[in-house]
mmCIF file of C-alpha atoms and ligand atoms in Angstrom:
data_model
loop_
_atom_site.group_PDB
_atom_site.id
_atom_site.type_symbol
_atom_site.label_atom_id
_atom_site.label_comp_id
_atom_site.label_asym_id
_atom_site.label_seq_id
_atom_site.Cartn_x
_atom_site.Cartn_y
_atom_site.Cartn_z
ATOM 1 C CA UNK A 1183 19.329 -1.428 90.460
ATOM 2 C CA UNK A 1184 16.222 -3.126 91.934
ATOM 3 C CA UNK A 1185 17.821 -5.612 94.309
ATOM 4 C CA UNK A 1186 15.762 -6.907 97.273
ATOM 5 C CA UNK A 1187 17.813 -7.600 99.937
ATOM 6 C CA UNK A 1188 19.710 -4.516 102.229
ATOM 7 C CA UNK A 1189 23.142 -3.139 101.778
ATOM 8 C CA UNK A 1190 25.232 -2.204 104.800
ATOM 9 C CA UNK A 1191 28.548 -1.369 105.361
ATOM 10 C CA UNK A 1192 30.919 -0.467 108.322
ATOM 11 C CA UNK A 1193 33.349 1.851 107.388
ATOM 12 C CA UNK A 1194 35.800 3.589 110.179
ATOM 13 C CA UNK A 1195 39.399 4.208 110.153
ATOM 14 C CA UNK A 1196 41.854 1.691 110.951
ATOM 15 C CA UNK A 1197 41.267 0.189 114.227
ATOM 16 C CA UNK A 1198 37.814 1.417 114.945
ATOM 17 C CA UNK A 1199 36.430 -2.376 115.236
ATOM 18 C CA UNK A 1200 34.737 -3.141 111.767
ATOM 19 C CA UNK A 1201 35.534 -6.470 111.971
ATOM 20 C CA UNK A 1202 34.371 -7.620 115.484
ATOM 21 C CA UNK A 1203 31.052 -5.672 114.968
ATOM 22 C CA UNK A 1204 30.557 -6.820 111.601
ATOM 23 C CA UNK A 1205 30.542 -10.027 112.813
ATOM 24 C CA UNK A 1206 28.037 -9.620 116.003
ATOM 25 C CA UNK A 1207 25.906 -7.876 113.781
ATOM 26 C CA UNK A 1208 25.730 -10.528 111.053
ATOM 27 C CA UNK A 1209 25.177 -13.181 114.050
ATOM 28 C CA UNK A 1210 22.529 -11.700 115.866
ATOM 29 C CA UNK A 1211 20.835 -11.241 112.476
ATOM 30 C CA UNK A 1212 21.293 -14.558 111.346
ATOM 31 C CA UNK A 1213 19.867 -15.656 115.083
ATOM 32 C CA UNK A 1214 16.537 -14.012 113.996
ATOM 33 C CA UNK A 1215 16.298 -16.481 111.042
ATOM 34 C CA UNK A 1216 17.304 -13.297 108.516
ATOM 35 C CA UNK A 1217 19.929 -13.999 105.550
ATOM 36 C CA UNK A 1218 23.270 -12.796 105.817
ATOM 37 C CA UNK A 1219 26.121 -12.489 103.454
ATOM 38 C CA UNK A 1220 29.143 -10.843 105.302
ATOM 39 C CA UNK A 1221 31.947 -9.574 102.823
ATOM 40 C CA UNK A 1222 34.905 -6.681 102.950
ATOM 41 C CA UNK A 1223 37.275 -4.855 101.375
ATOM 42 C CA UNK A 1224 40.106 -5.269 100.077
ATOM 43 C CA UNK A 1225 39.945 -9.275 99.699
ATOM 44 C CA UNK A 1226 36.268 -10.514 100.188
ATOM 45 C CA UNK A 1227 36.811 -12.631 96.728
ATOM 46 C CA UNK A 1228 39.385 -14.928 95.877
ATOM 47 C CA UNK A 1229 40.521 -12.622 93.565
ATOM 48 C CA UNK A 1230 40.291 -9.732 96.047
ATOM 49 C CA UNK A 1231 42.692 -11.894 98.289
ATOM 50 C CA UNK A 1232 45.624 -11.497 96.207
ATOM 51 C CA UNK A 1233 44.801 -7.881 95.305
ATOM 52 C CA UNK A 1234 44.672 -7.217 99.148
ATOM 53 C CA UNK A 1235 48.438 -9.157 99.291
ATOM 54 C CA UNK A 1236 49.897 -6.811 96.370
ATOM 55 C CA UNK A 1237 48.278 -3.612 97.845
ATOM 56 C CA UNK A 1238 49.101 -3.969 101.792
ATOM 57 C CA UNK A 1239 52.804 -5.462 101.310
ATOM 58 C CA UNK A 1240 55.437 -3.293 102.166
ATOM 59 C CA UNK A 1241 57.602 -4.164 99.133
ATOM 60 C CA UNK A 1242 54.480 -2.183 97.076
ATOM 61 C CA UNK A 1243 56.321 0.932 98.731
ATOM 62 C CA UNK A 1244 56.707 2.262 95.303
ATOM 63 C CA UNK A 1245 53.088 1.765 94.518
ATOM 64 C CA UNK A 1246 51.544 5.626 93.186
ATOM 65 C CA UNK A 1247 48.402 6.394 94.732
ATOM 66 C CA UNK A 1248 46.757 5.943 91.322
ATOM 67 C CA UNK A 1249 47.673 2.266 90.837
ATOM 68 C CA UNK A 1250 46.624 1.925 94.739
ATOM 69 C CA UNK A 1251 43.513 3.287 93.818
ATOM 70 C CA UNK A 1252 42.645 1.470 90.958
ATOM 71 C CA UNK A 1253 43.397 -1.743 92.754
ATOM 72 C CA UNK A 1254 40.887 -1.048 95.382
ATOM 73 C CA UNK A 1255 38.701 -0.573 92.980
ATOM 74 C CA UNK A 1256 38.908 -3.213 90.689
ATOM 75 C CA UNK A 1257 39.053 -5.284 94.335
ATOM 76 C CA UNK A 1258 35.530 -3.686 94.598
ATOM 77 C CA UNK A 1259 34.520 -4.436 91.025
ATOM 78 C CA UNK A 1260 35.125 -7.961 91.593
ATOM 79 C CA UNK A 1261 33.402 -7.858 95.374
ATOM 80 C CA UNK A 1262 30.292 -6.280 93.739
ATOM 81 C CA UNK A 1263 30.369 -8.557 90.536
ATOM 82 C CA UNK A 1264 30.727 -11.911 92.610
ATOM 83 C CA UNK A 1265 29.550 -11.198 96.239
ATOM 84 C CA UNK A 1266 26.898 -8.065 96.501
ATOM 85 C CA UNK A 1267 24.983 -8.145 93.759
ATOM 86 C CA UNK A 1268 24.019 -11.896 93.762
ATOM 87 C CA UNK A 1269 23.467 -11.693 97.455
ATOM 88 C CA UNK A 1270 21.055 -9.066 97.435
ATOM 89 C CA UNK A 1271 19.448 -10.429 94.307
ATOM 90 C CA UNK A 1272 18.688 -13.223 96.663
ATOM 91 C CA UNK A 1273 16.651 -11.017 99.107
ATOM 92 C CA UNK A 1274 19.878 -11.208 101.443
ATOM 93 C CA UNK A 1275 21.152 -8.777 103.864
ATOM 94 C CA UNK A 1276 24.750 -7.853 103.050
ATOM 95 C CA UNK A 1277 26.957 -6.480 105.998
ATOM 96 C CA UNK A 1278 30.363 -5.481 103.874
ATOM 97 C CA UNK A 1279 33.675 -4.111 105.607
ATOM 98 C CA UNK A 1280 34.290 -0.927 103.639
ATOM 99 C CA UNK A 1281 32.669 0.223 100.103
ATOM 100 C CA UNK A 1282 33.246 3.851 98.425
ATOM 101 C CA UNK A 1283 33.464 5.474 101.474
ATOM 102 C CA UNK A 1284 36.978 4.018 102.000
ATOM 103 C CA UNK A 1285 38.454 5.308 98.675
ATOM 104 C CA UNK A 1286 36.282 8.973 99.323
ATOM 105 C CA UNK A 1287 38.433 9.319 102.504
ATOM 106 C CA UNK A 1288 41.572 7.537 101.868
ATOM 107 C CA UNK A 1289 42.445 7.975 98.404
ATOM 108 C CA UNK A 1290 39.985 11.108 97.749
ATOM 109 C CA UNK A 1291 40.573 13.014 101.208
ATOM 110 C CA UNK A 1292 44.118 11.255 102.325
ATOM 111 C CA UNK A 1293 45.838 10.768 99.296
ATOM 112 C CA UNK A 1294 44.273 13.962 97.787
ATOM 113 C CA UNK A 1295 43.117 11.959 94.670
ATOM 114 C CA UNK A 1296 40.381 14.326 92.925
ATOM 115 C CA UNK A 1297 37.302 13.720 94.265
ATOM 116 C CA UNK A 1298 35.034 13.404 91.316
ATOM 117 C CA UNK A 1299 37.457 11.140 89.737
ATOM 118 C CA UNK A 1300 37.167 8.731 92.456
ATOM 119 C CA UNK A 1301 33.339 8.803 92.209
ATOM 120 C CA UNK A 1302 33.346 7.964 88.579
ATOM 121 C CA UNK A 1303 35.585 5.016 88.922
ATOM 122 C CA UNK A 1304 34.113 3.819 91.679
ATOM 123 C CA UNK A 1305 30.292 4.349 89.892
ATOM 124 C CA UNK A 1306 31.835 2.334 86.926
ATOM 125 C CA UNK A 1307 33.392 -0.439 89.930
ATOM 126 C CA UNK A 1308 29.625 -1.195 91.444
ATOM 127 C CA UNK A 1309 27.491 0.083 88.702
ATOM 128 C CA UNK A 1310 26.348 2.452 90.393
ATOM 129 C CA UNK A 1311 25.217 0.709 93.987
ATOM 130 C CA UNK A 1312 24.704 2.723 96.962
ATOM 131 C CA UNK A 1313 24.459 1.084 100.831
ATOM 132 C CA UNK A 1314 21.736 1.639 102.034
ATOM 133 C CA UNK A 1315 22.456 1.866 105.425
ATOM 134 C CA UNK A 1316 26.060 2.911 106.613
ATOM 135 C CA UNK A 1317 27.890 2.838 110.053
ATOM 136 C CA UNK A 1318 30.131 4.718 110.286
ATOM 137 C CA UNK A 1319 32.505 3.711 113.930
ATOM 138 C CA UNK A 1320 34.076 6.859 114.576
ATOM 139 C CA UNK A 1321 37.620 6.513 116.461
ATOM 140 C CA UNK A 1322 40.300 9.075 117.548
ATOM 141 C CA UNK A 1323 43.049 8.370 114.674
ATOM 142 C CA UNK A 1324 45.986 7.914 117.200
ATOM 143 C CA UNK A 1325 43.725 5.045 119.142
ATOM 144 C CA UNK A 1326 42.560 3.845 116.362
ATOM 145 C CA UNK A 1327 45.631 2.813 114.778
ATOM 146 C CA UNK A 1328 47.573 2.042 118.262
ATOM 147 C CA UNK A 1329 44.613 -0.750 118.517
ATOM 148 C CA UNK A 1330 44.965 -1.981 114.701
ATOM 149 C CA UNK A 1331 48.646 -2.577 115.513
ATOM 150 C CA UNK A 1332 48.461 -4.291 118.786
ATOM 151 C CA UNK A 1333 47.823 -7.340 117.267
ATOM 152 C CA UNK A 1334 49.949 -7.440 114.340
ATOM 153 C CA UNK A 1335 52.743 -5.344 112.716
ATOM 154 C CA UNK A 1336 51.626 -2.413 110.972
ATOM 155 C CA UNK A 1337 50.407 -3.006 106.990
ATOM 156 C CA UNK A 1338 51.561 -0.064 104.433
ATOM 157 C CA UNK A 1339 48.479 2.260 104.931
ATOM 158 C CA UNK A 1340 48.249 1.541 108.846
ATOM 159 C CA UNK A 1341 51.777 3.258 108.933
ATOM 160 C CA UNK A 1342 51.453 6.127 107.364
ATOM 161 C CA UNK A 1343 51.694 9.321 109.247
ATOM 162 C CA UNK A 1344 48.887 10.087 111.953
ATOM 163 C CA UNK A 1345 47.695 13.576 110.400
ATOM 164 C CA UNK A 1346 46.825 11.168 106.994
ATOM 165 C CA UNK A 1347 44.507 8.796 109.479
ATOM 166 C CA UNK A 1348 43.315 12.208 111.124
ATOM 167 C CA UNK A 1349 42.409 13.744 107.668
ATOM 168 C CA UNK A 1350 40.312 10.542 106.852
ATOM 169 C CA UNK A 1351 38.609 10.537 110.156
ATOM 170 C CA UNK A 1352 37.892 13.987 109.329
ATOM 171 C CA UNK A 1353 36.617 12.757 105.631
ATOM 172 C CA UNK A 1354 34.288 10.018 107.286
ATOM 173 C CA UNK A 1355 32.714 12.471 109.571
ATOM 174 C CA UNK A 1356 32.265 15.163 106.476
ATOM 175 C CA UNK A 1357 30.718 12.327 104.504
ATOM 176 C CA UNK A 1358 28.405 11.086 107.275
ATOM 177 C CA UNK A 1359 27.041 14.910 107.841
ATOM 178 C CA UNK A 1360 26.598 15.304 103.872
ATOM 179 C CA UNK A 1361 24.630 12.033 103.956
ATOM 180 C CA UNK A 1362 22.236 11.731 107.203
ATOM 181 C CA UNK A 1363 19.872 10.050 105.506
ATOM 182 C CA UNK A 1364 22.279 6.610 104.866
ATOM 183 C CA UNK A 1365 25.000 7.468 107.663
ATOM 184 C CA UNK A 1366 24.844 6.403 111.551
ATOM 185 C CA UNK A 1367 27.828 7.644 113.560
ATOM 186 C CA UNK A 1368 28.750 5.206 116.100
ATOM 187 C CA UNK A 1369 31.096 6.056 118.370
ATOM 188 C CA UNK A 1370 33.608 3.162 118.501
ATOM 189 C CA UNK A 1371 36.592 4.567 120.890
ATOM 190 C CA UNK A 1372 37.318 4.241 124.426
ATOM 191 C CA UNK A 1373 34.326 1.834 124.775
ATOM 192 C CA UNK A 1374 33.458 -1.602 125.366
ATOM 193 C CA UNK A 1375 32.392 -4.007 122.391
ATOM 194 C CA UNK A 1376 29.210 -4.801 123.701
ATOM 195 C CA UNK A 1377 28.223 -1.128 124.275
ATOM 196 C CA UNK A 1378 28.628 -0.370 120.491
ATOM 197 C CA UNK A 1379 27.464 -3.913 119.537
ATOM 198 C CA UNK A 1380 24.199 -2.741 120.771
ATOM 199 C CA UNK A 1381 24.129 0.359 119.864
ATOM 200 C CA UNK A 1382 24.763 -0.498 115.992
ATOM 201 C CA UNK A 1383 21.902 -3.312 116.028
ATOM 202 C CA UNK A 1384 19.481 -0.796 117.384
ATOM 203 C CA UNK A 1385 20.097 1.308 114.234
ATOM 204 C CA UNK A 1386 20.186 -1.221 112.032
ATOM 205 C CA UNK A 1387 16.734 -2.777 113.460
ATOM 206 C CA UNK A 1388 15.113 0.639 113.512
ATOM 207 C CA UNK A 1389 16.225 0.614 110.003
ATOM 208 C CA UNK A 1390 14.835 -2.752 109.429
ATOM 209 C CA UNK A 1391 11.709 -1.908 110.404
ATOM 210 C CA UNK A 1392 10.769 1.102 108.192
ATOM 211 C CA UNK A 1393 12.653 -0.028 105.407
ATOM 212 C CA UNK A 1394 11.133 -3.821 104.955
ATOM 213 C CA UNK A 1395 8.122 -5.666 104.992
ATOM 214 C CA UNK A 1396 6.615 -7.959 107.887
ATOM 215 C CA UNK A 1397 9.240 -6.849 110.665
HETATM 216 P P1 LIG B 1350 41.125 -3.142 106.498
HETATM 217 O O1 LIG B 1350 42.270 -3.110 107.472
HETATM 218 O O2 LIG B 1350 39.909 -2.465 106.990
HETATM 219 O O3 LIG B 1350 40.857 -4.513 105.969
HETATM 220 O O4 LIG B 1350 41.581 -2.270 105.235
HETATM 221 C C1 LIG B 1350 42.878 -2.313 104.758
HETATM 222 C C2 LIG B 1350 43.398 -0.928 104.476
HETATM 223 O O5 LIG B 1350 42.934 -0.500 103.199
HETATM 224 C C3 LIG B 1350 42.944 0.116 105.475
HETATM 225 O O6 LIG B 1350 44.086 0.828 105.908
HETATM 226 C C4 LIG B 1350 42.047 1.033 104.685
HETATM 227 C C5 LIG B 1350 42.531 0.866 103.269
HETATM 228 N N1 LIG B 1350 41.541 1.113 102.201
HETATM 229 C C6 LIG B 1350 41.689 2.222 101.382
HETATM 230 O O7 LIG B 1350 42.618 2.998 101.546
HETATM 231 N N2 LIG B 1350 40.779 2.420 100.375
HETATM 232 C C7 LIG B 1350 39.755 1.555 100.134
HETATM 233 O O8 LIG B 1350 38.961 1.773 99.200
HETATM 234 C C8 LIG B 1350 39.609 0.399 101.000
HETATM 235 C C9 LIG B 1350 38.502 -0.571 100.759
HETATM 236 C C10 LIG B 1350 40.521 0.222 102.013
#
């Protein structure tokens, strides 16, 4: 695809504070006059709302990792479709919560979902596009998900047994060291907001800079 704009996601385990620095980032951006379309997964569509409901409810306990799968990424489909793509046809920068990576290391890595299989649905899901910057916030799994819960009572995949969160921390970092060239490891544990705050908007200026015009 030859969109203009940037692609960035956060991706992390549970807890590691994708949210919060999403949402610095996007501000401090938007403070230098740059356009910013902010968006995440599951549920950064309308539609993506309700898949987000059916996927994170506890009565989908029966749910096989297949159909859990599949609804992420149709959730991403419809993100990419309505959200990504128009944004970054628009010469915007989009900061997304979550993209492929997620389904790599959850459903590929912590589900143990074949791995190629999950890159061919998800190629089909975003037609093939690629971040092109991704920050990763690396967390101990047991923090990580003791933070996530602090606030409200664990979802479906927030519960699930520590070693699965461990094996997809374990994914991210495999991913990141396969990919240097797109990944940034941040680390996101044990300090304060502002810390990492800064440290992610030096990356993603540095990126800025050799990747666009004029900056
Ligand atoms: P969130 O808490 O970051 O919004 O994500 C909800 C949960 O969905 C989180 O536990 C990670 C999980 N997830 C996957 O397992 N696969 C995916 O592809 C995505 C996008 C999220």
């Amino acid at each position: 695809m030859s969109e203009r704009g940037i692609f960035i996601t956060l991706e992390g385990p549970d807890g590691s504070g994708k949210s919060t620095q999403a949402g610095l980032l996007a501000s401090r951006l938007e403070e230098e006059g740059r356009k910013v379309t902010r968006t995440f997964e599951p549920g950064g569509t309308g539609i993506g709302k309700r898949l987000r409901e059916i996927i994170l409810d506890h009565r989908s306990a029966g749910m096989c990792g297949v159909a859990e799968f599949l609804l992420y990424a149709a959730d991403r489909a419809q993100d990419v479709h309505e959200v990504i793509v128009p944004a970054l046809r628009a010469g915007r920068i989009v900061v997304a919560e979550r993209f492929v990576d997620s389904s790599i290391a959850y459903q590929g890595y912590g589900l143990g979902m074949d791995i190629d299989e999950v890159k061919v649905v998800n190629r089909i899901a975003t037609r093939g596009l690629v971040p092109d910057l991704t920050l990763l916030l690396d967390i101990d799994p047991a923090l990580g998900v003791r933070r996530a819960t602090d606030c409200h009572e664990a979802d479906r995949i927030e519960q699930r047994r520590l070693d699965f969160h461990t094996t997809v921390r374990n994914a991210y970092l495999m991913l990141a060291a396969h990919e240097p060239e797109r990944f940034r490891v941040i680390e996101a544990g044990g300090r304060c907001i502002s810390e990492v705050h800064e440290e992610i908007y030096n990356a993603v200026k540095k990126f800025l800079v050799t990747h666009t015009r004029g900056d």
